[in-house]
Amino acid sequence: MSEKLTHLREDGSAHMVDVSDKAVTKRVATAQAVFNTREDVVPMLMTGNLPKGEALGTARIAGIMAAKRTWELVPLCHPLPISKVSVDFTAQQSSVIVTAQVTTKGVTGVEMEALTAASVAALTLYDMVKAVDKSATVTDIQVLAKSGGKSGDWERGQ
Amino acid sequence: MSEKLTHLREDGSAHMVDVSDKAVTKRVATAQAVFNTREDVVPMLMTGNLPKGEALGTARIAGIMAAKRTWELVPLCHPLPISKVSVDFTAQQSSVIVTAQVTTKGVTGVEMEALTAASVAALTLYDMVKAVDKSATVTDIQVLAKSGGKSGDWERGQ
Amino acid sequence: MSEKLTHLREDGSAHMVDVSDKAVTKRVATAQAVFNTREDVVPMLMTGNLPKGEALGTARIAGIMAAKRTWELVPLCHPLPISKVSVDFTAQQSSVIVTAQVTTKGVTGVEMEALTAASVAALTLYDMVKAVDKSATVTDIQVLAKSGGKSGDWERGQ
Amino acid sequence: MSEKLTHLREDGSAHMVDVSDKAVTKRVATAQAVFNTREDVVPMLMTGNLPKGEALGTARIAGIMAAKRTWELVPLCHPLPISKVSVDFTAQQSSVIVTAQVTTKGVTGVEMEALTAASVAALTLYDMVKAVDKSATVTDIQVLAKSGGKSGDWERGQ
Amino acid sequence: MSEKLTHLREDGSAHMVDVSDKAVTKRVATAQAVFNTREDVVPMLMTGNLPKGEALGTARIAGIMAAKRTWELVPLCHPLPISKVSVDFTAQQSSVIVTAQVTTKGVTGVEMEALTAASVAALTLYDMVKAVDKSATVTDIQVLAKSGGKSGDWERGQ
Amino acid sequence: MSEKLTHLREDGSAHMVDVSDKAVTKRVATAQAVFNTREDVVPMLMTGNLPKGEALGTARIAGIMAAKRTWELVPLCHPLPISKVSVDFTAQQSSVIVTAQVTTKGVTGVEMEALTAASVAALTLYDMVKAVDKSATVTDIQVLAKSGGKSGDWERGQ
């Protein structure tokens, strides 16, 4: 790996790096965020007993839409033609694991898009529970795996 | 605290709750996110030895701008006239603590805006270090304190 | 009613009219759109038999988020502090009625916001069924009722 | 045609479908919306007798700009490199027909973009006449024709 | 006038200054931009001889819409409830003067909104003439006058 | 060069021109804006003596982010996959020269993106000094050079 930050030039000033000569390939990234709350709040989010239980669905859409807008939020990110986004939720005893997967056929990886999708979905869960649990937190936002591109495949912990 | 999610109606469907009769008061919220990376990466972000060291400044602006757009990202958030935003960074041995404070004179609290500012600033740090540390994570996204509004002042852990 | 378009000046050029001296009052508007499709497609949207049936929920969130962005879409609309949005769906034999209600405490009415919410929710339904029914249409986009403001209450057909 | 909604997965949850392996081809879609108002209002919109008659021009720009933002409005739409947009108006006795045509060289069709352009242009007409005709409506939002892509050419009513 | 930049804190870091205690008053700002091109291009923009001459109308709408989005573009600007925007054009021999006026009833001035409206309208003129005059320029972007707020009325050159 | 405005059709109505058959090539554009202020204000912007001097860094990020959103601001611009953006500042006695360079691998030139980056960066400087110098101006917004595309290379004054 390089030993300096690619987004800073020699004098330390920020720029959006040139990707015009990079190859267009299929790239996939998976990221997660963990939403931690009280044990009794988790079932409220899952809401399986209500005719319509739109808490997770709302967070899912928030994550998908945020993935598409990553380049508007993260200043030095390139706009990318996103090909696919999915956001999934797994209930644990007192937490919900948010997993986001993003695919592109483009010149840069989509780690930022996957991280943004997972983070905004988790923040949307917080928004929904904050009246019942102000102390809820979001932790473990991280890339789980990526594939495609010159740097090749990568998987956390391997 | 109430025992159901305010953002879901009786049948579980989502809505944006009515705040038209809530009082306009000054409200402040402080939130944090912790960016964890390798010990040798932290000084690259602080970049005190470069003529211009814009890594933290870039993340700060990303956080401030994201706070203003929270209502575009989190589906059931109300648009708010934000009065003030600050984002600060504290270097630890192998992490950077991001603290965001948001103020409004409005009808709802600004916890979501402070959380969004901290989260997007932390994601921007990840964007800058991902070429040198793919394994970096963001943890401990949480509200630290809030004041103003009917529910009164609140501080984490008290 | 006035006999010329308020959004055009004497010479016919467009402007955003001055509302700085209008009173802040609570205003509510209700609007609808009707989504017409094949009879066998309606149950696919209602998806009551799937564990998660997120078609309507997705359209609902799309409508709510679009209401907040009306001023970005309709050039001469004023930005408004939206207080509440709800979007509801009623299945008919071969159509789905979308009803949107928007509330503000502001200086202008929210008819445009309610119309935009209903329209974008209906377009989102089209997006979901277009692979099975290209011929689906959206009709009867209209304001059903409004209240508040100097011009007083109004209800369609009365 | 397929017999289930492509935007929902097996369990009914929403996702943005994977288009990374679809071919890049030139695709065109034409859609319309009909704006219905009082007979005496139509000439106000056409404003041929004013030095500048910017009512239709304003709605046209609104439609063109909305086409480019379709992916921000419709949650499961893919961002697309739009190549061309035109929006046209035909006055009838008590209505204005809005026709929008969108072209892309991309991996998915542009029906949603054409529908969004026509709808937002029609809503902008409503915004301009609402002070003189609250009862105006938008009807007959539909795709008229599409070409390009694997599913081939399609024309309404054929 | 103060002798340091209000947008930088003691250590030089940027923040969005606190306006939560400022009074809500009516504020107006007028700004201009001058678009310079070849003498034969000016009449193409005025297009008085075409049935529809939408060059200036398009730039006007661009300016009005940009005024509303100033806070999204200029990082430390506060979101404001804009009450009115007008954009006007005056043809000179080889230039077009763009004048924008913005009104708010809010806690901060609207100079940035007026400057943004004038600038984006002028850039839109450039976009329209760039195929016939790459050398066109925009000059003299400046505030002409402002009123309202604690600092009182101000007029350029007085 | 052509003798009419490409963005207007025969009847003078605006449209977004068709670029679907243009070749994808690497294109670069450089543009500038000059920010003029009082001689004593220039060093406040450079802020070399403060631990963090984020005035220029903030304007740089504003310019980079605005370049990516040009198609949202300028109505008839095409969305483009921007490959690179840099924004630089050169202090003069009583002015700061802003230079922006944008690269794409796409079907249209990026002059508008470079002009927008330079303009918004300059407006951000105005925002920062307006409390100490209301009379500051932005002048000389112009394209300096462009390369790539069918029309070939072009340099101002040659």
mmCIF file with all atom_site columns, N, CA and C in Angstrom, chain A residues 1-3 7 11-12 14 44 52 54 69 72 74-75 112 115 123 126-127 131-132 135 137-138 140-143 154 156, chain B residues 1-3 5 7 11-12 14 44 52 54 62 69 72 74 112 115 123 126-127 131-132 135 137-138 140-143 156:
data_model
loop_
_atom_site.group_PDB
_atom_site.id
_atom_site.type_symbol
_atom_site.label_atom_id
_atom_site.label_alt_id
_atom_site.label_comp_id
_atom_site.label_asym_id
_atom_site.label_entity_id
_atom_site.label_seq_id
_atom_site.pdbx_PDB_ins_code
_atom_site.Cartn_x
_atom_site.Cartn_y
_atom_site.Cartn_z
_atom_site.occupancy
_atom_site.B_iso_or_equiv
_atom_site.pdbx_formal_charge
_atom_site.auth_seq_id
_atom_site.auth_comp_id
_atom_site.auth_asym_id
_atom_site.auth_atom_id
_atom_site.pdbx_PDB_model_num
ATOM 1   N N  . MET A 1 1   ? 0.833   -1.213 0.000  1.00 0.00 ? 1   MET A N  1
ATOM 2   C CA . MET A 1 1   ? 0.000   0.000  0.000  1.00 0.00 ? 1   MET A CA 1
ATOM 3   C C  . MET A 1 1   ? 0.860   1.252  0.000  1.00 0.00 ? 1   MET A C  1
ATOM 4   N N  . SER A 1 2   ? 0.314   2.314  -0.546 1.00 0.00 ? 2   SER A N  1
ATOM 5   C CA . SER A 1 2   ? 1.059   3.569  -0.596 1.00 0.00 ? 2   SER A CA 1
ATOM 6   C C  . SER A 1 2   ? 1.203   4.096  0.824  1.00 0.00 ? 2   SER A C  1
ATOM 7   N N  . GLU A 1 3   ? 2.157   5.011  1.019  1.00 0.00 ? 3   GLU A N  1
ATOM 8   C CA . GLU A 1 3   ? 2.398   5.480  2.367  1.00 0.00 ? 3   GLU A CA 1
ATOM 9   C C  . GLU A 1 3   ? 1.964   6.912  2.586  1.00 0.00 ? 3   GLU A C  1
ATOM 10  N N  . HIS A 1 7   ? -5.575  11.480 -1.490 1.00 0.00 ? 7   HIS A N  1
ATOM 11  C CA . HIS A 1 7   ? -6.460  12.633 -1.710 1.00 0.00 ? 7   HIS A CA 1
ATOM 12  C C  . HIS A 1 7   ? -5.782  13.965 -1.404 1.00 0.00 ? 7   HIS A C  1
ATOM 13  N N  . ASP A 1 11  ? 1.628   19.356 -1.274 1.00 0.00 ? 11  ASP A N  1
ATOM 14  C CA . ASP A 1 11  ? 1.599   20.411 -0.249 1.00 0.00 ? 11  ASP A CA 1
ATOM 15  C C  . ASP A 1 11  ? 0.488   20.190 0.785  1.00 0.00 ? 11  ASP A C  1
ATOM 16  N N  . GLY A 1 12  ? -0.209  19.053 0.700  1.00 0.00 ? 12  GLY A N  1
ATOM 17  C CA . GLY A 1 12  ? -1.249  18.761 1.682  1.00 0.00 ? 12  GLY A CA 1
ATOM 18  C C  . GLY A 1 12  ? -2.634  19.244 1.287  1.00 0.00 ? 12  GLY A C  1
ATOM 19  N N  . ALA A 1 14  ? -6.201  19.319 -0.730 1.00 0.00 ? 14  ALA A N  1
ATOM 20  C CA . ALA A 1 14  ? -7.094  18.257 -1.197 1.00 0.00 ? 14  ALA A CA 1
ATOM 21  C C  . ALA A 1 14  ? -7.374  18.386 -2.687 1.00 0.00 ? 14  ALA A C  1
ATOM 22  N N  . MET A 1 44  ? -39.753 -3.948 18.149 1.00 0.00 ? 44  MET A N  1
ATOM 23  C CA . MET A 1 44  ? -40.537 -2.821 17.603 1.00 0.00 ? 44  MET A CA 1
ATOM 24  C C  . MET A 1 44  ? -40.091 -2.513 16.174 1.00 0.00 ? 44  MET A C  1
ATOM 25  N N  . LYS A 1 52  ? -48.780 -3.605 8.645  1.00 0.00 ? 52  LYS A N  1
ATOM 26  C CA . LYS A 1 52  ? -47.658 -3.099 7.845  1.00 0.00 ? 52  LYS A CA 1
ATOM 27  C C  . LYS A 1 52  ? -46.551 -2.775 8.825  1.00 0.00 ? 52  LYS A C  1
ATOM 28  N N  . GLU A 1 54  ? -43.256 -1.018 8.624  1.00 0.00 ? 54  GLU A N  1
ATOM 29  C CA . GLU A 1 54  ? -42.397 -0.350 7.649  1.00 0.00 ? 54  GLU A CA 1
ATOM 30  C C  . GLU A 1 54  ? -41.123 0.231  8.213  1.00 0.00 ? 54  GLU A C  1
ATOM 31  N N  . ARG A 1 69  ? -26.234 8.841  -3.632 1.00 0.00 ? 69  ARG A N  1
ATOM 32  C CA . ARG A 1 69  ? -25.829 10.229 -3.412 1.00 0.00 ? 69  ARG A CA 1
ATOM 33  C C  . ARG A 1 69  ? -24.495 10.357 -2.696 1.00 0.00 ? 69  ARG A C  1
ATOM 34  N N  . GLU A 1 72  ? -22.263 13.188 -3.457 1.00 0.00 ? 72  GLU A N  1
ATOM 35  C CA . GLU A 1 72  ? -22.690 14.519 -3.022 1.00 0.00 ? 72  GLU A CA 1
ATOM 36  C C  . GLU A 1 72  ? -22.304 14.769 -1.575 1.00 0.00 ? 72  GLU A C  1
ATOM 37  N N  . VAL A 1 74  ? -19.603 12.892 0.282  1.00 0.00 ? 74  VAL A N  1
ATOM 38  C CA . VAL A 1 74  ? -18.177 12.721 0.567  1.00 0.00 ? 74  VAL A CA 1
ATOM 39  C C  . VAL A 1 74  ? -17.426 13.530 -0.499 1.00 0.00 ? 74  VAL A C  1
ATOM 40  N N  . PRO A 1 75  ? -16.758 14.616 -0.075 1.00 0.00 ? 75  PRO A N  1
ATOM 41  C CA . PRO A 1 75  ? -16.314 15.632 -1.032 1.00 0.00 ? 75  PRO A CA 1
ATOM 42  C C  . PRO A 1 75  ? -15.437 15.137 -2.179 1.00 0.00 ? 75  PRO A C  1
ATOM 43  N N  . MET A 1 112 ? -17.156 3.264  -0.538 1.00 0.00 ? 112 MET A N  1
ATOM 44  C CA . MET A 1 112 ? -17.792 4.431  0.086  1.00 0.00 ? 112 MET A CA 1
ATOM 45  C C  . MET A 1 112 ? -19.311 4.364  -0.044 1.00 0.00 ? 112 MET A C  1
ATOM 46  N N  . LEU A 1 115 ? -20.559 1.759  2.453  1.00 0.00 ? 115 LEU A N  1
ATOM 47  C CA . LEU A 1 115 ? -20.470 2.292  3.813  1.00 0.00 ? 115 LEU A CA 1
ATOM 48  C C  . LEU A 1 115 ? -21.548 3.349  4.052  1.00 0.00 ? 115 LEU A C  1
ATOM 49  N N  . LEU A 1 123 ? -28.648 5.158  10.737 1.00 0.00 ? 123 LEU A N  1
ATOM 50  C CA . LEU A 1 123 ? -29.102 6.439  11.298 1.00 0.00 ? 123 LEU A CA 1
ATOM 51  C C  . LEU A 1 123 ? -30.621 6.551  11.206 1.00 0.00 ? 123 LEU A C  1
ATOM 52  N N  . TYR A 1 126 ? -32.004 4.810  14.070 1.00 0.00 ? 126 TYR A N  1
ATOM 53  C CA . TYR A 1 126 ? -31.902 5.671  15.256 1.00 0.00 ? 126 TYR A CA 1
ATOM 54  C C  . TYR A 1 126 ? -33.037 6.684  15.274 1.00 0.00 ? 126 TYR A C  1
ATOM 55  N N  . ASP A 1 127 ? -33.288 7.299  14.119 1.00 0.00 ? 127 ASP A N  1
ATOM 56  C CA . ASP A 1 127 ? -34.359 8.309  14.043 1.00 0.00 ? 127 ASP A CA 1
ATOM 57  C C  . ASP A 1 127 ? -35.692 7.710  14.505 1.00 0.00 ? 127 ASP A C  1
ATOM 58  N N  . ALA A 1 131 ? -37.216 8.316  20.208 1.00 0.00 ? 131 ALA A N  1
ATOM 59  C CA . ALA A 1 131 ? -38.204 8.700  21.227 1.00 0.00 ? 131 ALA A CA 1
ATOM 60  C C  . ALA A 1 131 ? -38.303 7.653  22.327 1.00 0.00 ? 131 ALA A C  1
ATOM 61  N N  . VAL A 1 132 ? -37.884 6.429  22.051 1.00 0.00 ? 132 VAL A N  1
ATOM 62  C CA . VAL A 1 132 ? -37.936 5.396  23.087 1.00 0.00 ? 132 VAL A CA 1
ATOM 63  C C  . VAL A 1 132 ? -36.552 5.015  23.617 1.00 0.00 ? 132 VAL A C  1
ATOM 64  N N  . SER A 1 135 ? -30.288 6.501  23.939 1.00 0.00 ? 135 SER A N  1
ATOM 65  C CA . SER A 1 135 ? -28.930 5.987  24.132 1.00 0.00 ? 135 SER A CA 1
ATOM 66  C C  . SER A 1 135 ? -28.479 5.009  23.061 1.00 0.00 ? 135 SER A C  1
ATOM 67  N N  . THR A 1 137 ? -26.874 3.362  19.802 1.00 0.00 ? 137 THR A N  1
ATOM 68  C CA . THR A 1 137 ? -25.629 3.743  19.145 1.00 0.00 ? 137 THR A CA 1
ATOM 69  C C  . THR A 1 137 ? -25.479 2.995  17.814 1.00 0.00 ? 137 THR A C  1
ATOM 70  N N  . VAL A 1 138 ? -24.569 3.493  16.982 1.00 0.00 ? 138 VAL A N  1
ATOM 71  C CA . VAL A 1 138 ? -24.191 2.783  15.759 1.00 0.00 ? 138 VAL A CA 1
ATOM 72  C C  . VAL A 1 138 ? -22.713 2.464  15.869 1.00 0.00 ? 138 VAL A C  1
ATOM 73  N N  . ASP A 1 140 ? -19.290 -0.388 14.583 1.00 0.00 ? 140 ASP A N  1
ATOM 74  C CA . ASP A 1 140 ? -18.755 -1.385 13.646 1.00 0.00 ? 140 ASP A CA 1
ATOM 75  C C  . ASP A 1 140 ? -19.105 -1.110 12.193 1.00 0.00 ? 140 ASP A C  1
ATOM 76  N N  . ILE A 1 141 ? -19.046 0.158  11.813 1.00 0.00 ? 141 ILE A N  1
ATOM 77  C CA . ILE A 1 141 ? -19.191 0.496  10.398 1.00 0.00 ? 141 ILE A CA 1
ATOM 78  C C  . ILE A 1 141 ? -17.884 0.124  9.716  1.00 0.00 ? 141 ILE A C  1
ATOM 79  N N  . GLN A 1 142 ? -17.951 -0.797 8.796  1.00 0.00 ? 142 GLN A N  1
ATOM 80  C CA . GLN A 1 142 ? -16.717 -1.280 8.172  1.00 0.00 ? 142 GLN A CA 1
ATOM 81  C C  . GLN A 1 142 ? -17.003 -1.986 6.864  1.00 0.00 ? 142 GLN A C  1
ATOM 82  N N  . VAL A 1 143 ? -15.999 -2.030 6.006  1.00 0.00 ? 143 VAL A N  1
ATOM 83  C CA . VAL A 1 143 ? -16.082 -2.780 4.750  1.00 0.00 ? 143 VAL A CA 1
ATOM 84  C C  . VAL A 1 143 ? -15.848 -4.250 5.084  1.00 0.00 ? 143 VAL A C  1
ATOM 85  N N  . TRP A 1 154 ? -10.577 -8.385 -1.809 1.00 0.00 ? 154 TRP A N  1
ATOM 86  C CA . TRP A 1 154 ? -10.159 -8.166 -0.428 1.00 0.00 ? 154 TRP A CA 1
ATOM 87  C C  . TRP A 1 154 ? -11.295 -8.577 0.475  1.00 0.00 ? 154 TRP A C  1
ATOM 88  N N  . ARG A 1 156 ? -12.287 -8.768 4.758  1.00 0.00 ? 156 ARG A N  1
ATOM 89  C CA . ARG A 1 156 ? -11.865 -8.410 6.113  1.00 0.00 ? 156 ARG A CA 1
ATOM 90  C C  . ARG A 1 156 ? -11.356 -9.633 6.867  1.00 0.00 ? 156 ARG A C  1
ATOM 91  N N  . MET B 1 1   ? -40.880 7.478  28.800 1.00 0.00 ? 1   MET B N  1
ATOM 92  C CA . MET B 1 1   ? -40.820 7.417  27.338 1.00 0.00 ? 1   MET B CA 1
ATOM 93  C C  . MET B 1 1   ? -41.990 6.606  26.776 1.00 0.00 ? 1   MET B C  1
ATOM 94  N N  . SER B 1 2   ? -42.364 6.927  25.557 1.00 0.00 ? 2   SER B N  1
ATOM 95  C CA . SER B 1 2   ? -43.473 6.201  24.932 1.00 0.00 ? 2   SER B CA 1
ATOM 96  C C  . SER B 1 2   ? -43.038 4.766  24.666 1.00 0.00 ? 2   SER B C  1
ATOM 97  N N  . GLU B 1 3   ? -43.988 3.884  24.414 1.00 0.00 ? 3   GLU B N  1
ATOM 98  C CA . GLU B 1 3   ? -43.636 2.490  24.245 1.00 0.00 ? 3   GLU B CA 1
ATOM 99  C C  . GLU B 1 3   ? -43.844 1.987  22.822 1.00 0.00 ? 3   GLU B C  1
ATOM 100 N N  . LEU B 1 5   ? -43.055 3.122  18.429 1.00 0.00 ? 5   LEU B N  1
ATOM 101 C CA . LEU B 1 5   ? -42.281 4.008  17.563 1.00 0.00 ? 5   LEU B CA 1
ATOM 102 C C  . LEU B 1 5   ? -43.194 5.105  17.017 1.00 0.00 ? 5   LEU B C  1
ATOM 103 N N  . HIS B 1 7   ? -42.780 7.056  14.616 1.00 0.00 ? 7   HIS B N  1
ATOM 104 C CA . HIS B 1 7   ? -42.767 7.223  13.162 1.00 0.00 ? 7   HIS B CA 1
ATOM 105 C C  . HIS B 1 7   ? -43.666 6.210  12.454 1.00 0.00 ? 7   HIS B C  1
ATOM 106 N N  . ASP B 1 11  ? -51.181 0.988  12.112 1.00 0.00 ? 11  ASP B N  1
ATOM 107 C CA . ASP B 1 11  ? -51.059 -0.215 11.277 1.00 0.00 ? 11  ASP B CA 1
ATOM 108 C C  . ASP B 1 11  ? -49.609 -0.517 10.895 1.00 0.00 ? 11  ASP B C  1
ATOM 109 N N  . GLY B 1 12  ? -48.673 0.255  11.440 1.00 0.00 ? 12  GLY B N  1
ATOM 110 C CA . GLY B 1 12  ? -47.270 -0.002 11.156 1.00 0.00 ? 12  GLY B CA 1
ATOM 111 C C  . GLY B 1 12  ? -46.718 0.758  9.967  1.00 0.00 ? 12  GLY B C  1
ATOM 112 N N  . ALA B 1 14  ? -45.341 3.960  7.816  1.00 0.00 ? 14  ALA B N  1
ATOM 113 C CA . ALA B 1 14  ? -44.502 5.100  8.176  1.00 0.00 ? 14  ALA B CA 1
ATOM 114 C C  . ALA B 1 14  ? -45.182 6.421  7.835  1.00 0.00 ? 14  ALA B C  1
ATOM 115 N N  . MET B 1 44  ? -0.945  11.028 9.499  1.00 0.00 ? 44  MET B N  1
ATOM 116 C CA . MET B 1 44  ? -1.177  11.446 8.106  1.00 0.00 ? 44  MET B CA 1
ATOM 117 C C  . MET B 1 44  ? -2.419  12.337 8.018  1.00 0.00 ? 44  MET B C  1
ATOM 118 N N  . LYS B 1 52  ? -0.002  22.776 3.735  1.00 0.00 ? 52  LYS B N  1
ATOM 119 C CA . LYS B 1 52  ? -1.452  22.766 3.882  1.00 0.00 ? 52  LYS B CA 1
ATOM 120 C C  . LYS B 1 52  ? -1.831  21.345 4.277  1.00 0.00 ? 52  LYS B C  1
ATOM 121 N N  . GLU B 1 54  ? -5.035  19.457 4.620  1.00 0.00 ? 54  GLU B N  1
ATOM 122 C CA . GLU B 1 54  ? -6.476  19.672 4.475  1.00 0.00 ? 54  GLU B CA 1
ATOM 123 C C  . GLU B 1 54  ? -7.325  18.427 4.740  1.00 0.00 ? 54  GLU B C  1
ATOM 124 N N  . ALA B 1 62  ? -17.336 18.443 5.066  1.00 0.00 ? 62  ALA B N  1
ATOM 125 C CA . ALA B 1 62  ? -18.287 17.379 4.705  1.00 0.00 ? 62  ALA B CA 1
ATOM 126 C C  . ALA B 1 62  ? -19.336 17.205 5.794  1.00 0.00 ? 62  ALA B C  1
ATOM 127 N N  . ARG B 1 69  ? -28.209 18.758 5.222  1.00 0.00 ? 69  ARG B N  1
ATOM 128 C CA . ARG B 1 69  ? -28.977 17.920 4.305  1.00 0.00 ? 69  ARG B CA 1
ATOM 129 C C  . ARG B 1 69  ? -29.578 16.685 4.984  1.00 0.00 ? 69  ARG B C  1
ATOM 130 N N  . GLU B 1 72  ? -32.812 15.380 3.817  1.00 0.00 ? 72  GLU B N  1
ATOM 131 C CA . GLU B 1 72  ? -32.836 14.743 2.494  1.00 0.00 ? 72  GLU B CA 1
ATOM 132 C C  . GLU B 1 72  ? -32.432 13.276 2.584  1.00 0.00 ? 72  GLU B C  1
ATOM 133 N N  . VAL B 1 74  ? -32.477 11.222 5.751  1.00 0.00 ? 74  VAL B N  1
ATOM 134 C CA . VAL B 1 74  ? -33.261 10.419 6.690  1.00 0.00 ? 74  VAL B CA 1
ATOM 135 C C  . VAL B 1 74  ? -34.730 10.694 6.382  1.00 0.00 ? 74  VAL B C  1
ATOM 136 N N  . MET B 1 112 ? -30.468 14.159 15.038 1.00 0.00 ? 112 MET B N  1
ATOM 137 C CA . MET B 1 112 ? -30.179 13.501 13.764 1.00 0.00 ? 112 MET B CA 1
ATOM 138 C C  . MET B 1 112 ? -29.154 14.305 12.965 1.00 0.00 ? 112 MET B C  1
ATOM 139 N N  . LEU B 1 115 ? -25.730 13.690 14.570 1.00 0.00 ? 115 LEU B N  1
ATOM 140 C CA . LEU B 1 115 ? -25.268 12.334 14.242 1.00 0.00 ? 115 LEU B CA 1
ATOM 141 C C  . LEU B 1 115 ? -24.840 12.243 12.779 1.00 0.00 ? 115 LEU B C  1
ATOM 142 N N  . LEU B 1 123 ? -16.905 9.178  7.707  1.00 0.00 ? 123 LEU B N  1
ATOM 143 C CA . LEU B 1 123 ? -16.825 8.464  6.424  1.00 0.00 ? 123 LEU B CA 1
ATOM 144 C C  . LEU B 1 123 ? -15.844 9.169  5.482  1.00 0.00 ? 123 LEU B C  1
ATOM 145 N N  . TYR B 1 126 ? -12.524 8.000  6.308  1.00 0.00 ? 126 TYR B N  1
ATOM 146 C CA . TYR B 1 126 ? -12.298 6.677  5.721  1.00 0.00 ? 126 TYR B CA 1
ATOM 147 C C  . TYR B 1 126 ? -11.935 6.803  4.245  1.00 0.00 ? 126 TYR B C  1
ATOM 148 N N  . ASP B 1 127 ? -12.669 7.658  3.537  1.00 0.00 ? 127 ASP B N  1
ATOM 149 C CA . ASP B 1 127 ? -12.393 7.845  2.108  1.00 0.00 ? 127 ASP B CA 1
ATOM 150 C C  . ASP B 1 127 ? -10.939 8.254  1.884  1.00 0.00 ? 127 ASP B C  1
ATOM 151 N N  . ALA B 1 131 ? -6.941  3.969  0.834  1.00 0.00 ? 131 ALA B N  1
ATOM 152 C CA . ALA B 1 131 ? -5.858  3.427  0.016  1.00 0.00 ? 131 ALA B CA 1
ATOM 153 C C  . ALA B 1 131 ? -4.715  2.917  0.888  1.00 0.00 ? 131 ALA B C  1
ATOM 154 N N  . VAL B 1 132 ? -4.624  3.384  2.119  1.00 0.00 ? 132 VAL B N  1
ATOM 155 C CA . VAL B 1 132 ? -3.568  2.910  3.017  1.00 0.00 ? 132 VAL B CA 1
ATOM 156 C C  . VAL B 1 132 ? -4.081  1.987  4.126  1.00 0.00 ? 132 VAL B C  1
ATOM 157 N N  . SER B 1 135 ? -8.987  -1.525 6.399  1.00 0.00 ? 135 SER B N  1
ATOM 158 C CA . SER B 1 135 ? -9.617  -2.099 7.588  1.00 0.00 ? 135 SER B CA 1
ATOM 159 C C  . SER B 1 135 ? -10.100 -1.066 8.591  1.00 0.00 ? 135 SER B C  1
ATOM 160 N N  . THR B 1 137 ? -12.330 1.489  10.678 1.00 0.00 ? 137 THR B N  1
ATOM 161 C CA . THR B 1 137 ? -13.748 1.368  11.024 1.00 0.00 ? 137 THR B CA 1
ATOM 162 C C  . THR B 1 137 ? -14.257 2.670  11.651 1.00 0.00 ? 137 THR B C  1
ATOM 163 N N  . VAL B 1 138 ? -15.577 2.786  11.691 1.00 0.00 ? 138 VAL B N  1
ATOM 164 C CA . VAL B 1 138 ? -16.199 3.892  12.429 1.00 0.00 ? 138 VAL B CA 1
ATOM 165 C C  . VAL B 1 138 ? -17.058 3.264  13.520 1.00 0.00 ? 138 VAL B C  1
ATOM 166 N N  . ASP B 1 140 ? -18.956 3.819  17.706 1.00 0.00 ? 140 ASP B N  1
ATOM 167 C CA . ASP B 1 140 ? -19.404 4.713  18.777 1.00 0.00 ? 140 ASP B CA 1
ATOM 168 C C  . ASP B 1 140 ? -20.091 5.978  18.273 1.00 0.00 ? 140 ASP B C  1
ATOM 169 N N  . ILE B 1 141 ? -20.911 5.825  17.231 1.00 0.00 ? 141 ILE B N  1
ATOM 170 C CA . ILE B 1 141 ? -21.739 6.951  16.797 1.00 0.00 ? 141 ILE B CA 1
ATOM 171 C C  . ILE B 1 141 ? -22.876 7.065  17.795 1.00 0.00 ? 141 ILE B C  1
ATOM 172 N N  . GLN B 1 142 ? -22.939 8.196  18.472 1.00 0.00 ? 142 GLN B N  1
ATOM 173 C CA . GLN B 1 142 ? -23.947 8.332  19.529 1.00 0.00 ? 142 GLN B CA 1
ATOM 174 C C  . GLN B 1 142 ? -24.158 9.798  19.880 1.00 0.00 ? 142 GLN B C  1
ATOM 175 N N  . VAL B 1 143 ? -25.335 10.074 20.419 1.00 0.00 ? 143 VAL B N  1
ATOM 176 C CA . VAL B 1 143 ? -25.623 11.407 20.930 1.00 0.00 ? 143 VAL B CA 1
ATOM 177 C C  . VAL B 1 143 ? -24.967 11.543 22.294 1.00 0.00 ? 143 VAL B C  1
ATOM 178 N N  . ARG B 1 156 ? -25.700 11.830 28.027 1.00 0.00 ? 156 ARG B N  1
ATOM 179 C CA . ARG B 1 156 ? -25.400 10.393 28.038 1.00 0.00 ? 156 ARG B CA 1
ATOM 180 C C  . ARG B 1 156 ? -24.805 9.969  29.367 1.00 0.00 ? 156 ARG B C  1
#
